[in-house]
PDB file of C-alpha atoms in Angstrom:
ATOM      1  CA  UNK A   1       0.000   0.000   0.000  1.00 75.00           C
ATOM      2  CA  UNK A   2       1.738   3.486  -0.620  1.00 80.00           C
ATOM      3  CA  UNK A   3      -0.021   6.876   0.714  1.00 82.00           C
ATOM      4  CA  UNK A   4       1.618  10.186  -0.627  1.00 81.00           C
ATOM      5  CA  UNK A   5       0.886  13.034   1.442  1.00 77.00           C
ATOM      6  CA  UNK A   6      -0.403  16.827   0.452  1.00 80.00           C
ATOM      7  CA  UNK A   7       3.213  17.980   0.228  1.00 82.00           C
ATOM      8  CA  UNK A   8       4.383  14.693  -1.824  1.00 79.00           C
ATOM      9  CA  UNK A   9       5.846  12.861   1.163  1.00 85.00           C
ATOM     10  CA  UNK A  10       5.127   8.945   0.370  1.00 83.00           C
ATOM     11  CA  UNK A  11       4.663   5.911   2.996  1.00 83.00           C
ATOM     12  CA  UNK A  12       4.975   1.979   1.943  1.00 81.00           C
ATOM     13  CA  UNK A  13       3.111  -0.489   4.036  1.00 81.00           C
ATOM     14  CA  UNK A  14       2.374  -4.759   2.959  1.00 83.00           C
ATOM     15  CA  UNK A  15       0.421  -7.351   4.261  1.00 82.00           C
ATOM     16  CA  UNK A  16       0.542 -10.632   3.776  1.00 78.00           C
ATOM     17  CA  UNK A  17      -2.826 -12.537   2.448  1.00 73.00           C
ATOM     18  CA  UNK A  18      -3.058 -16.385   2.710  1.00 74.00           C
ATOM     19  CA  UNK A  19      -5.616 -18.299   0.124  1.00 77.00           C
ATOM     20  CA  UNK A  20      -7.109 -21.191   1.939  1.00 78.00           C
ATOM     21  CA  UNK A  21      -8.468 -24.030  -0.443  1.00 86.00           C
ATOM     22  CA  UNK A  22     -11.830 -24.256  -1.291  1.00 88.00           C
ATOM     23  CA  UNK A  23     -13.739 -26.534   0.204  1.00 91.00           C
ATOM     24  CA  UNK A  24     -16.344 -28.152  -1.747  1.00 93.00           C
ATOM     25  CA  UNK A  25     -19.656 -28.455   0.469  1.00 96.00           C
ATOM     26  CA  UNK A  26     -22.293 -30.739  -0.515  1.00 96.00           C
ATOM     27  CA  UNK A  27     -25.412 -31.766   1.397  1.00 96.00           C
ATOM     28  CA  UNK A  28     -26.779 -34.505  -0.592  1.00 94.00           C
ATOM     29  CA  UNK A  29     -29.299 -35.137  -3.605  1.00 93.00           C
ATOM     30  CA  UNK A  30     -32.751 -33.944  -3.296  1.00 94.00           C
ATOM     31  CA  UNK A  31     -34.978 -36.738  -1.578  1.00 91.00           C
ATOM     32  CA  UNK A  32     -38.211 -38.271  -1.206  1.00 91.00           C
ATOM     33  CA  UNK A  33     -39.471 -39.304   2.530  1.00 91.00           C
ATOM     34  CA  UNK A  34     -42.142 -41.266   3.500  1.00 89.00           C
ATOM     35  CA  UNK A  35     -44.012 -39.919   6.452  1.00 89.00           C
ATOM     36  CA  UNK A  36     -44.008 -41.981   8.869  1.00 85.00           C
ATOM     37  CA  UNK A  37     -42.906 -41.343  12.749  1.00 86.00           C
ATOM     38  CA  UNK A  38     -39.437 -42.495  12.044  1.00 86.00           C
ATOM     39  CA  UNK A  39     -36.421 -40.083  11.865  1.00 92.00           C
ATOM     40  CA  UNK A  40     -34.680 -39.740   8.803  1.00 91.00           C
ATOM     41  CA  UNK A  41     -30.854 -39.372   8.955  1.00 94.00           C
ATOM     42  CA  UNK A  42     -29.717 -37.258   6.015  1.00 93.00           C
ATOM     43  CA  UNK A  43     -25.664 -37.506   7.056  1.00 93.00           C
ATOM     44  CA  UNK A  44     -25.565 -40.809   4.174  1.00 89.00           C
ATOM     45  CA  UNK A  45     -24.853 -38.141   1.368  1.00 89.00           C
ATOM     46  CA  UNK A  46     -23.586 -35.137   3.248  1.00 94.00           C
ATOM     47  CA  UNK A  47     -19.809 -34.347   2.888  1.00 95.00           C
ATOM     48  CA  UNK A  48     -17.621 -32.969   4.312  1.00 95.00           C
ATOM     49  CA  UNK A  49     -18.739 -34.383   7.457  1.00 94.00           C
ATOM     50  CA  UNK A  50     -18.943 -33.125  10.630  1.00 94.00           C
ATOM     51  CA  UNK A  51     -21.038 -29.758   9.720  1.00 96.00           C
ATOM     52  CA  UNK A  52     -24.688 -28.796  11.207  1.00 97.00           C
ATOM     53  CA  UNK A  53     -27.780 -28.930   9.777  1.00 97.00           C
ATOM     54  CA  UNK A  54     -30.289 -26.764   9.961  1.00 97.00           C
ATOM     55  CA  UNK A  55     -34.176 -25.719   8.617  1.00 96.00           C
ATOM     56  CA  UNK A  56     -37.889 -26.449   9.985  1.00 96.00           C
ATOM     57  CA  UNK A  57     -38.191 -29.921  11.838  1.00 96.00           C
ATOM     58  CA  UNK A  58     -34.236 -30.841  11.619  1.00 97.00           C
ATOM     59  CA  UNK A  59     -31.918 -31.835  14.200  1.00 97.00           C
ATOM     60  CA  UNK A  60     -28.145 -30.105  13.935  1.00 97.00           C
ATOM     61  CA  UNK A  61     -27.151 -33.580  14.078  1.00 97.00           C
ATOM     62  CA  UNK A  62     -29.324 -34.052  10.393  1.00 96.00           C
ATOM     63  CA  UNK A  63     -32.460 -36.053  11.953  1.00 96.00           C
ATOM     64  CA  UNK A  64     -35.417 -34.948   9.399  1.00 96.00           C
ATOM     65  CA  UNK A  65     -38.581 -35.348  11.541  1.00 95.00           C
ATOM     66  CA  UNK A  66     -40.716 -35.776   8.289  1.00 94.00           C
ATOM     67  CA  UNK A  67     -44.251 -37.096   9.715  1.00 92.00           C
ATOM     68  CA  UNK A  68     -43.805 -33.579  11.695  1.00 94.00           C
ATOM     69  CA  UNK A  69     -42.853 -31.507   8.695  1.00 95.00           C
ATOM     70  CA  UNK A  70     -46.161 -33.006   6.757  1.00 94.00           C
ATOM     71  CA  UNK A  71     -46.701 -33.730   3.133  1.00 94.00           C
ATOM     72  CA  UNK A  72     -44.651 -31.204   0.279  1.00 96.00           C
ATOM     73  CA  UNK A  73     -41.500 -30.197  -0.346  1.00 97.00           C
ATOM     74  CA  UNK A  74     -39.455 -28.753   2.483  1.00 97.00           C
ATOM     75  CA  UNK A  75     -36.278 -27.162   2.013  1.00 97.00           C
ATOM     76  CA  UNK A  76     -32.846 -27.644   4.778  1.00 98.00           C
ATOM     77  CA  UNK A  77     -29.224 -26.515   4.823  1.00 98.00           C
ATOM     78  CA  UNK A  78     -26.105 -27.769   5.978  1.00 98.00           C
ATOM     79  CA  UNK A  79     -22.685 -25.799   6.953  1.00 97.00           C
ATOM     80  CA  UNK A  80     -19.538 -27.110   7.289  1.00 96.00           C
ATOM     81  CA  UNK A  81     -16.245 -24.667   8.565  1.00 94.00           C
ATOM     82  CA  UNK A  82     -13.383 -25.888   7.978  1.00 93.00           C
ATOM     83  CA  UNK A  83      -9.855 -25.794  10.223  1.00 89.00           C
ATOM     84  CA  UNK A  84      -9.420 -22.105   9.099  1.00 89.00           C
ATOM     85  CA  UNK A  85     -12.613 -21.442  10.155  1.00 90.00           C
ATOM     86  CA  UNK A  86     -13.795 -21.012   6.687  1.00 92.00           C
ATOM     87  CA  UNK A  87     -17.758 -21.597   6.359  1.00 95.00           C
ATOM     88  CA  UNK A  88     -19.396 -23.621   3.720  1.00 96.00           C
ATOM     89  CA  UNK A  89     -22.879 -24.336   3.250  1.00 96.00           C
ATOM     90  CA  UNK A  90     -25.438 -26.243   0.348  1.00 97.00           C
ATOM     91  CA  UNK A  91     -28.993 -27.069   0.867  1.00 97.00           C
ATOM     92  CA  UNK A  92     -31.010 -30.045  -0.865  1.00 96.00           C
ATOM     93  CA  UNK A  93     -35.402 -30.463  -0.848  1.00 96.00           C
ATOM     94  CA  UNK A  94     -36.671 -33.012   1.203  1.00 96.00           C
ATOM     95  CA  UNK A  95     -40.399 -34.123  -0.460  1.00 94.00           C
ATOM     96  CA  UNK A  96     -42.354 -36.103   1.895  1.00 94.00           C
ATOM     97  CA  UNK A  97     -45.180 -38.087   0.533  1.00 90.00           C
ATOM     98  CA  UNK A  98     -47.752 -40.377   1.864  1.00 87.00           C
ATOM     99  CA  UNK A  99     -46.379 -44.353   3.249  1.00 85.00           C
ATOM    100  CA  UNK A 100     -47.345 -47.363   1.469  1.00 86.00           C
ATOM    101  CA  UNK A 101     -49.846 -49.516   3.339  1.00 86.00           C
ATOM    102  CA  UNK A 102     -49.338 -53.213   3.130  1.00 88.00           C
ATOM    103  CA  UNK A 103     -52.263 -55.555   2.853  1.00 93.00           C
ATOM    104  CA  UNK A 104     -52.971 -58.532   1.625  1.00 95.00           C
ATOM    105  CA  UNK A 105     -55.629 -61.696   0.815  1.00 96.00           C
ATOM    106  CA  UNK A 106     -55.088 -65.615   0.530  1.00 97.00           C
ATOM    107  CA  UNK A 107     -57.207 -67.844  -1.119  1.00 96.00           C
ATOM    108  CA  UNK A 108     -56.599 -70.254   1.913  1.00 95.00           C
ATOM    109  CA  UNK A 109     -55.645 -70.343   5.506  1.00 95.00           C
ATOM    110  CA  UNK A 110     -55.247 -73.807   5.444  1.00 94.00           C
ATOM    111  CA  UNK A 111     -55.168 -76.757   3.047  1.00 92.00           C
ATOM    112  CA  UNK A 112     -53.973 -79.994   2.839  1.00 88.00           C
ATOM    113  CA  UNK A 113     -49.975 -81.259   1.696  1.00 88.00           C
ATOM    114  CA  UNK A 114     -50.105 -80.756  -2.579  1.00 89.00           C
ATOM    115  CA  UNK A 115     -52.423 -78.214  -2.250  1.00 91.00           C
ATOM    116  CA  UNK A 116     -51.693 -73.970  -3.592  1.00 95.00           C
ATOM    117  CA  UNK A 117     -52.673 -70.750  -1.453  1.00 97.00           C
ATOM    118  CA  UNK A 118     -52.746 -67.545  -3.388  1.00 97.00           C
ATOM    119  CA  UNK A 119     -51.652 -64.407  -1.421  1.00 97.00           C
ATOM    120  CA  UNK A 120     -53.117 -61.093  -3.515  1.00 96.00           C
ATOM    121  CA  UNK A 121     -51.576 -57.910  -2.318  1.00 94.00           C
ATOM    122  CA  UNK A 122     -54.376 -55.268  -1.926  1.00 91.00           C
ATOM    123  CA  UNK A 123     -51.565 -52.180  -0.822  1.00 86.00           C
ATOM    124  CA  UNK A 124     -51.460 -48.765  -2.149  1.00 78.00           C
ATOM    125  CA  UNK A 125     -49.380 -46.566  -3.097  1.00 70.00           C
ATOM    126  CA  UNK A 126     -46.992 -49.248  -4.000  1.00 71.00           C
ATOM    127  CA  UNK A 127     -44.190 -49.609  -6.587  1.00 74.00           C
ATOM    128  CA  UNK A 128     -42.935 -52.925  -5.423  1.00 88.00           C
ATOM    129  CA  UNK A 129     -43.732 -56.231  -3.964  1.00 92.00           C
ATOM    130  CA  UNK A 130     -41.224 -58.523  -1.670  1.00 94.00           C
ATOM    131  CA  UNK A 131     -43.089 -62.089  -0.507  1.00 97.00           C
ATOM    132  CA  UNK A 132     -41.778 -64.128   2.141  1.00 97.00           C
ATOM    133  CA  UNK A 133     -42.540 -67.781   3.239  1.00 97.00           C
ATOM    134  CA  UNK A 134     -40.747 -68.309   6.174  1.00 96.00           C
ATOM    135  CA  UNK A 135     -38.598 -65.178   5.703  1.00 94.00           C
ATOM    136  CA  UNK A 136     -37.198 -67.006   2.090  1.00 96.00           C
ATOM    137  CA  UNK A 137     -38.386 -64.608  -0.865  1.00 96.00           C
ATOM    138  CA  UNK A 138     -40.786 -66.450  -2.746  1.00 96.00           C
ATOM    139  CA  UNK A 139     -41.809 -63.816  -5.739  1.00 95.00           C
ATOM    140  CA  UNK A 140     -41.918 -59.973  -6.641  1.00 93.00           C
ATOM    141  CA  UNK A 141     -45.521 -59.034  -8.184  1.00 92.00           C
ATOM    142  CA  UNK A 142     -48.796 -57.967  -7.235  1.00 93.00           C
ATOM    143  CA  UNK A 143     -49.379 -61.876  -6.138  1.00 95.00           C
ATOM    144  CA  UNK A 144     -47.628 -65.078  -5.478  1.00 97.00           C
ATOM    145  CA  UNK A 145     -48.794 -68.316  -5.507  1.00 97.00           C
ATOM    146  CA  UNK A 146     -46.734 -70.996  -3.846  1.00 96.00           C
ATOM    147  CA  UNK A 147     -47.416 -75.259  -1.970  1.00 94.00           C
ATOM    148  CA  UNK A 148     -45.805 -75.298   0.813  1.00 92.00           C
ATOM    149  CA  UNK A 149     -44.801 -78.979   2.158  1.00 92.00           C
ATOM    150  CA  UNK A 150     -45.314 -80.990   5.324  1.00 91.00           C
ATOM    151  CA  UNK A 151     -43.053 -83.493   5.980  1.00 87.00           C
ATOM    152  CA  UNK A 152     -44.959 -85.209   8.969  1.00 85.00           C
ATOM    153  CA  UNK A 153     -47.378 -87.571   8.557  1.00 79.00           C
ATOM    154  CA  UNK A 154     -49.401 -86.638  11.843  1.00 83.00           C
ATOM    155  CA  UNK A 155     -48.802 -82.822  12.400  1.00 88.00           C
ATOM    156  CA  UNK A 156     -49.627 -79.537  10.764  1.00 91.00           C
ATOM    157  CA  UNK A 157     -47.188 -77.433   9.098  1.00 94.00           C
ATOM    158  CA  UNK A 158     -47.502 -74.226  10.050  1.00 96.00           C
ATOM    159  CA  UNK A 159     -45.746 -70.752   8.111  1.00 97.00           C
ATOM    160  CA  UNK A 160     -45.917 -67.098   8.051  1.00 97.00           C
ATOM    161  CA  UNK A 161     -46.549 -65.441   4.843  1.00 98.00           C
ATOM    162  CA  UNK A 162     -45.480 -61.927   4.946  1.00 97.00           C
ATOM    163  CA  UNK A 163     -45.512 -59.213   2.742  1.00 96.00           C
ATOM    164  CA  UNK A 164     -42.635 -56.180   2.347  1.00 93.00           C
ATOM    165  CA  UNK A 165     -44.492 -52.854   0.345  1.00 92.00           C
ATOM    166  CA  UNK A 166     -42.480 -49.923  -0.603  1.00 87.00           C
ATOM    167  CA  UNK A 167     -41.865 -46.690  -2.829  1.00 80.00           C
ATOM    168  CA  UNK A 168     -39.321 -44.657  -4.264  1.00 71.00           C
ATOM    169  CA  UNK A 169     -37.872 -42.476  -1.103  1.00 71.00           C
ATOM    170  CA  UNK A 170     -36.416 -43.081   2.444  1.00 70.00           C
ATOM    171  CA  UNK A 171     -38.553 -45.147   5.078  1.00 74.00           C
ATOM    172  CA  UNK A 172     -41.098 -45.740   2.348  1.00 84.00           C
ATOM    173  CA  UNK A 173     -41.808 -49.709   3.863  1.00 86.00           C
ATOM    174  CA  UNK A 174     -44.673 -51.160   5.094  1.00 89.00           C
ATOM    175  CA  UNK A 175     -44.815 -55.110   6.190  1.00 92.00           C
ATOM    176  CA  UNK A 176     -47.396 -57.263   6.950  1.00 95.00           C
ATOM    177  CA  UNK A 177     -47.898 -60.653   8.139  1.00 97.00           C
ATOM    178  CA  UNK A 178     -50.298 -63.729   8.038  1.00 97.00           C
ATOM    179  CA  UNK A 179     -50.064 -67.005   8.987  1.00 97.00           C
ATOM    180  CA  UNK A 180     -51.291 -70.286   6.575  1.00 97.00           C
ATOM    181  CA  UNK A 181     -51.272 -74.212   8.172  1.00 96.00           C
ATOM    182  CA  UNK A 182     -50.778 -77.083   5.916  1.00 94.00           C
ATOM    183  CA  UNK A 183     -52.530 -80.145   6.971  1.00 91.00           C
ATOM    184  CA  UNK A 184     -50.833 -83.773   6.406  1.00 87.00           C
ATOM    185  CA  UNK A 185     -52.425 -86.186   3.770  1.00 82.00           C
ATOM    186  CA  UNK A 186     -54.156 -88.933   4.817  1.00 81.00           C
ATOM    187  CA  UNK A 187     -53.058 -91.991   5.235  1.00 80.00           C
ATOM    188  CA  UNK A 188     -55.449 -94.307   3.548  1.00 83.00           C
ATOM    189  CA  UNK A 189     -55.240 -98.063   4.227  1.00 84.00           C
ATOM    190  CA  UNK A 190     -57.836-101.209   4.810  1.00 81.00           C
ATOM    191  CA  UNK A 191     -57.998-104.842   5.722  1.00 80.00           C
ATOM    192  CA  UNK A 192     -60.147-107.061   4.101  1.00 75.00           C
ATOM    193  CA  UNK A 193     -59.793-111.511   3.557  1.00 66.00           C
ATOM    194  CA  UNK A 194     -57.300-112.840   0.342  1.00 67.00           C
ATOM    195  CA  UNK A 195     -60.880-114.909  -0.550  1.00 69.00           C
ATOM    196  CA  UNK A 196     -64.177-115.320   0.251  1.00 69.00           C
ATOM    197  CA  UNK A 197     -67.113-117.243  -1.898  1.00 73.00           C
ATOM    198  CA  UNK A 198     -69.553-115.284  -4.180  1.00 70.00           C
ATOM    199  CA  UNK A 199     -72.600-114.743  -2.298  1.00 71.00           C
ATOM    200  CA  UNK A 200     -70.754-113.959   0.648  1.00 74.00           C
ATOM    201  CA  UNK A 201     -70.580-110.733   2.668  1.00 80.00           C
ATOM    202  CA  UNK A 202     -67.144-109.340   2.915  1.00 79.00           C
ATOM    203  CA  UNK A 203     -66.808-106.752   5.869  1.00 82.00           C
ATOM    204  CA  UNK A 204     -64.497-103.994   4.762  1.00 80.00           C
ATOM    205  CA  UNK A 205     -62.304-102.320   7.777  1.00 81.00           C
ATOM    206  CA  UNK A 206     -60.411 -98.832   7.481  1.00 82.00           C
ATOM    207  CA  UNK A 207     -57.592 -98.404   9.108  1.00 81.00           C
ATOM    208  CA  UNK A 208     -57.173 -95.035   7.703  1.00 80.00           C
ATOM    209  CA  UNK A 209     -56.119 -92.148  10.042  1.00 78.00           C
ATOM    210  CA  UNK A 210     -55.288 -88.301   9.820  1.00 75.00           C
ATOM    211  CA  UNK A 211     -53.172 -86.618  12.182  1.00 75.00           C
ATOM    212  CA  UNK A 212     -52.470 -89.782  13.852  1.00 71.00           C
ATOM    213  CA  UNK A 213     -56.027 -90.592  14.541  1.00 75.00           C
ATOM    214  CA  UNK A 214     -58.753 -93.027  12.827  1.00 76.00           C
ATOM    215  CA  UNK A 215     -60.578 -91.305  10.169  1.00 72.00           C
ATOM    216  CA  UNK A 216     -64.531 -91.278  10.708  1.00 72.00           C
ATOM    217  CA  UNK A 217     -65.683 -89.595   7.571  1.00 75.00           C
ATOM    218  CA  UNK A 218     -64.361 -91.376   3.938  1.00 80.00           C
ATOM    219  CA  UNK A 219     -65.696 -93.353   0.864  1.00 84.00           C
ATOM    220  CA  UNK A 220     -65.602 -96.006  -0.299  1.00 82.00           C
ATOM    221  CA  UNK A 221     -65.601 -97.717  -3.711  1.00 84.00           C
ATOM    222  CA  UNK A 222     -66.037-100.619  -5.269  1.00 82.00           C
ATOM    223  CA  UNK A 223     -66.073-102.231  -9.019  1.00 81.00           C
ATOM    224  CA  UNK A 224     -69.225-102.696 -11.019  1.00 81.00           C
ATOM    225  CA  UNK A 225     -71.523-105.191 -10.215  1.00 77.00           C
ATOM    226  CA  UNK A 226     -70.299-105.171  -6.069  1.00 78.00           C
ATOM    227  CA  UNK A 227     -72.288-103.382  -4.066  1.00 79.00           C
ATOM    228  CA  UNK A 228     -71.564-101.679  -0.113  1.00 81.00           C
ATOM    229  CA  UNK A 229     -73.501-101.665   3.046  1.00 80.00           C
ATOM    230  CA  UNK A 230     -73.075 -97.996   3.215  1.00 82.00           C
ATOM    231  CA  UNK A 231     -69.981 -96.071   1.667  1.00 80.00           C
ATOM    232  CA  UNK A 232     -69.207 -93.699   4.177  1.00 80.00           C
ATOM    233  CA  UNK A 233     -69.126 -95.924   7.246  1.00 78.00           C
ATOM    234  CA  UNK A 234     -65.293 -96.836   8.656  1.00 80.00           C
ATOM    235  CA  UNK A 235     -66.364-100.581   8.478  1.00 79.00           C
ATOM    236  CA  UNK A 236     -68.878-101.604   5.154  1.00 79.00           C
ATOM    237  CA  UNK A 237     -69.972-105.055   4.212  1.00 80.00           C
ATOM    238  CA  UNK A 238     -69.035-105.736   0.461  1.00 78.00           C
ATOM    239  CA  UNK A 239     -71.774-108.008  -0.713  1.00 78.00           C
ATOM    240  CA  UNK A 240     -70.591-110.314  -3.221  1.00 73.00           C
ATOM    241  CA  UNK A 241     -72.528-111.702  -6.563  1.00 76.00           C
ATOM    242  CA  UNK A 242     -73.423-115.017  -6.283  1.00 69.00           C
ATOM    243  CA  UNK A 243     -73.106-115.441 -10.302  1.00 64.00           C
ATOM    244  CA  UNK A 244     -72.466-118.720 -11.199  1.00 54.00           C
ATOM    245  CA  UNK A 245     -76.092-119.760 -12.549  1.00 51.00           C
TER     246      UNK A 245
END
């Protein structure tokens, strides 16, 4: 700096200036948030970290409070100083839209070993679909249908089929679970004589059983021209043709 006086007299005086670096501040990509109660942390694309946050229903720590904030677009900022105690700061818009609500229908709450249950997912707004039997993905659309097995012969089978809904945007879930059993086949089995002479009366005994216990309720059958005491009866008398002339 030089200063020359009224009667030409001059003075000289410096100062030294130091540049600090730029420091490129960046709070993250604009975002969609599902309302719901839980807070959103918006640090995952803010850098450099360690700044503050700031804006309507924010945390300094960068907790977005969006089911407080309410549907639309809402705008936040983040500052960062650096060692020198330079200060930075960027903003992004936070648009909070309505949650997906899970729900869904089966054809079946229960149904016997070889048999299908279709689960029909009745959610909105939804962009995607997750099923679950027993927490192992089992499809990706608007419904699934799937046979689950039962490996005992005497016990139900029982599983949880549960459905995962969500959108575009942070916290945008929704899950829901129901339960389906899967009943054992029955075991189907008889006794009856090697022989007997036509004319006779043949009794016919089940032995058949479900769940590990004698079956009351069946049907029988029999070839043309043989005829039953009654069908549906655990023990029936096979009458036999006498048709030798």
């Amino acid at each position: 700096l030089q200063v020359t006086d009224s009667i030409g007299c001059r003075r000289y005086d410096t100062v030294n200036v130091s540049q600090h670096p730029f420091v490129n501040v960046n709070a993250g990509p604009d975002t969609l948030v599902c309302d719901v109660p839980t807070l959103v942390d918006l640090n995952y694309g803010a850098s450099p970290a360690g700044g503050l946050w700031s804006g309507a229903n924010i945390s300094a720590a960068g907790f977005f409070n969006a089911a407080m904030a309410g549907l639309g677009v809402h705008r936040v900022y983040y500052q960062y100083q650096d060692a020198n105690g330079c200060t930075y700061a960027d903003s992004l818009e936070l648009t909070v839209i309505a949650s997906p609500s899970g729900n869904f229908s089966l054809s079946d709450t229960a149904t016997c070993l070889g048999g299908s249950i279709t689960a029909s997912s009745t959610a909105s707004p939804v962009l995607n679909h997750q099923w679950f039997l027993n927490d192992s993905l089992i499809g990706n659309g608007l419904s699934v249908i799937f046979s689950p097995g039962n490996s005992s012969a005497s016990q139900n089978a029982n599983y949880e089929v549960k459905l995962v809904v969500g959108q575009a945007g942070l916290n945008c879930r929704d899950t829901i679970s129901r339960s389906v059993i899967i009943y054992p086949k029955p075991q189907a089995a008889f006794a009856l004589a090697d022989t007997v002479c036509a004319g006779d009366t043949l009794a016919l005994i089940s032995n058949s059983q479900f769940k590990g216990a004698n079956l009351d309720t069946l049907m029988w059958s029999v070839s043309a021209g043989l005829s039953l005491s009654d069908p549906h009866l655990p023990t029936s008398d096979l009458i036999i043709p006498d048709q030798q002339g």
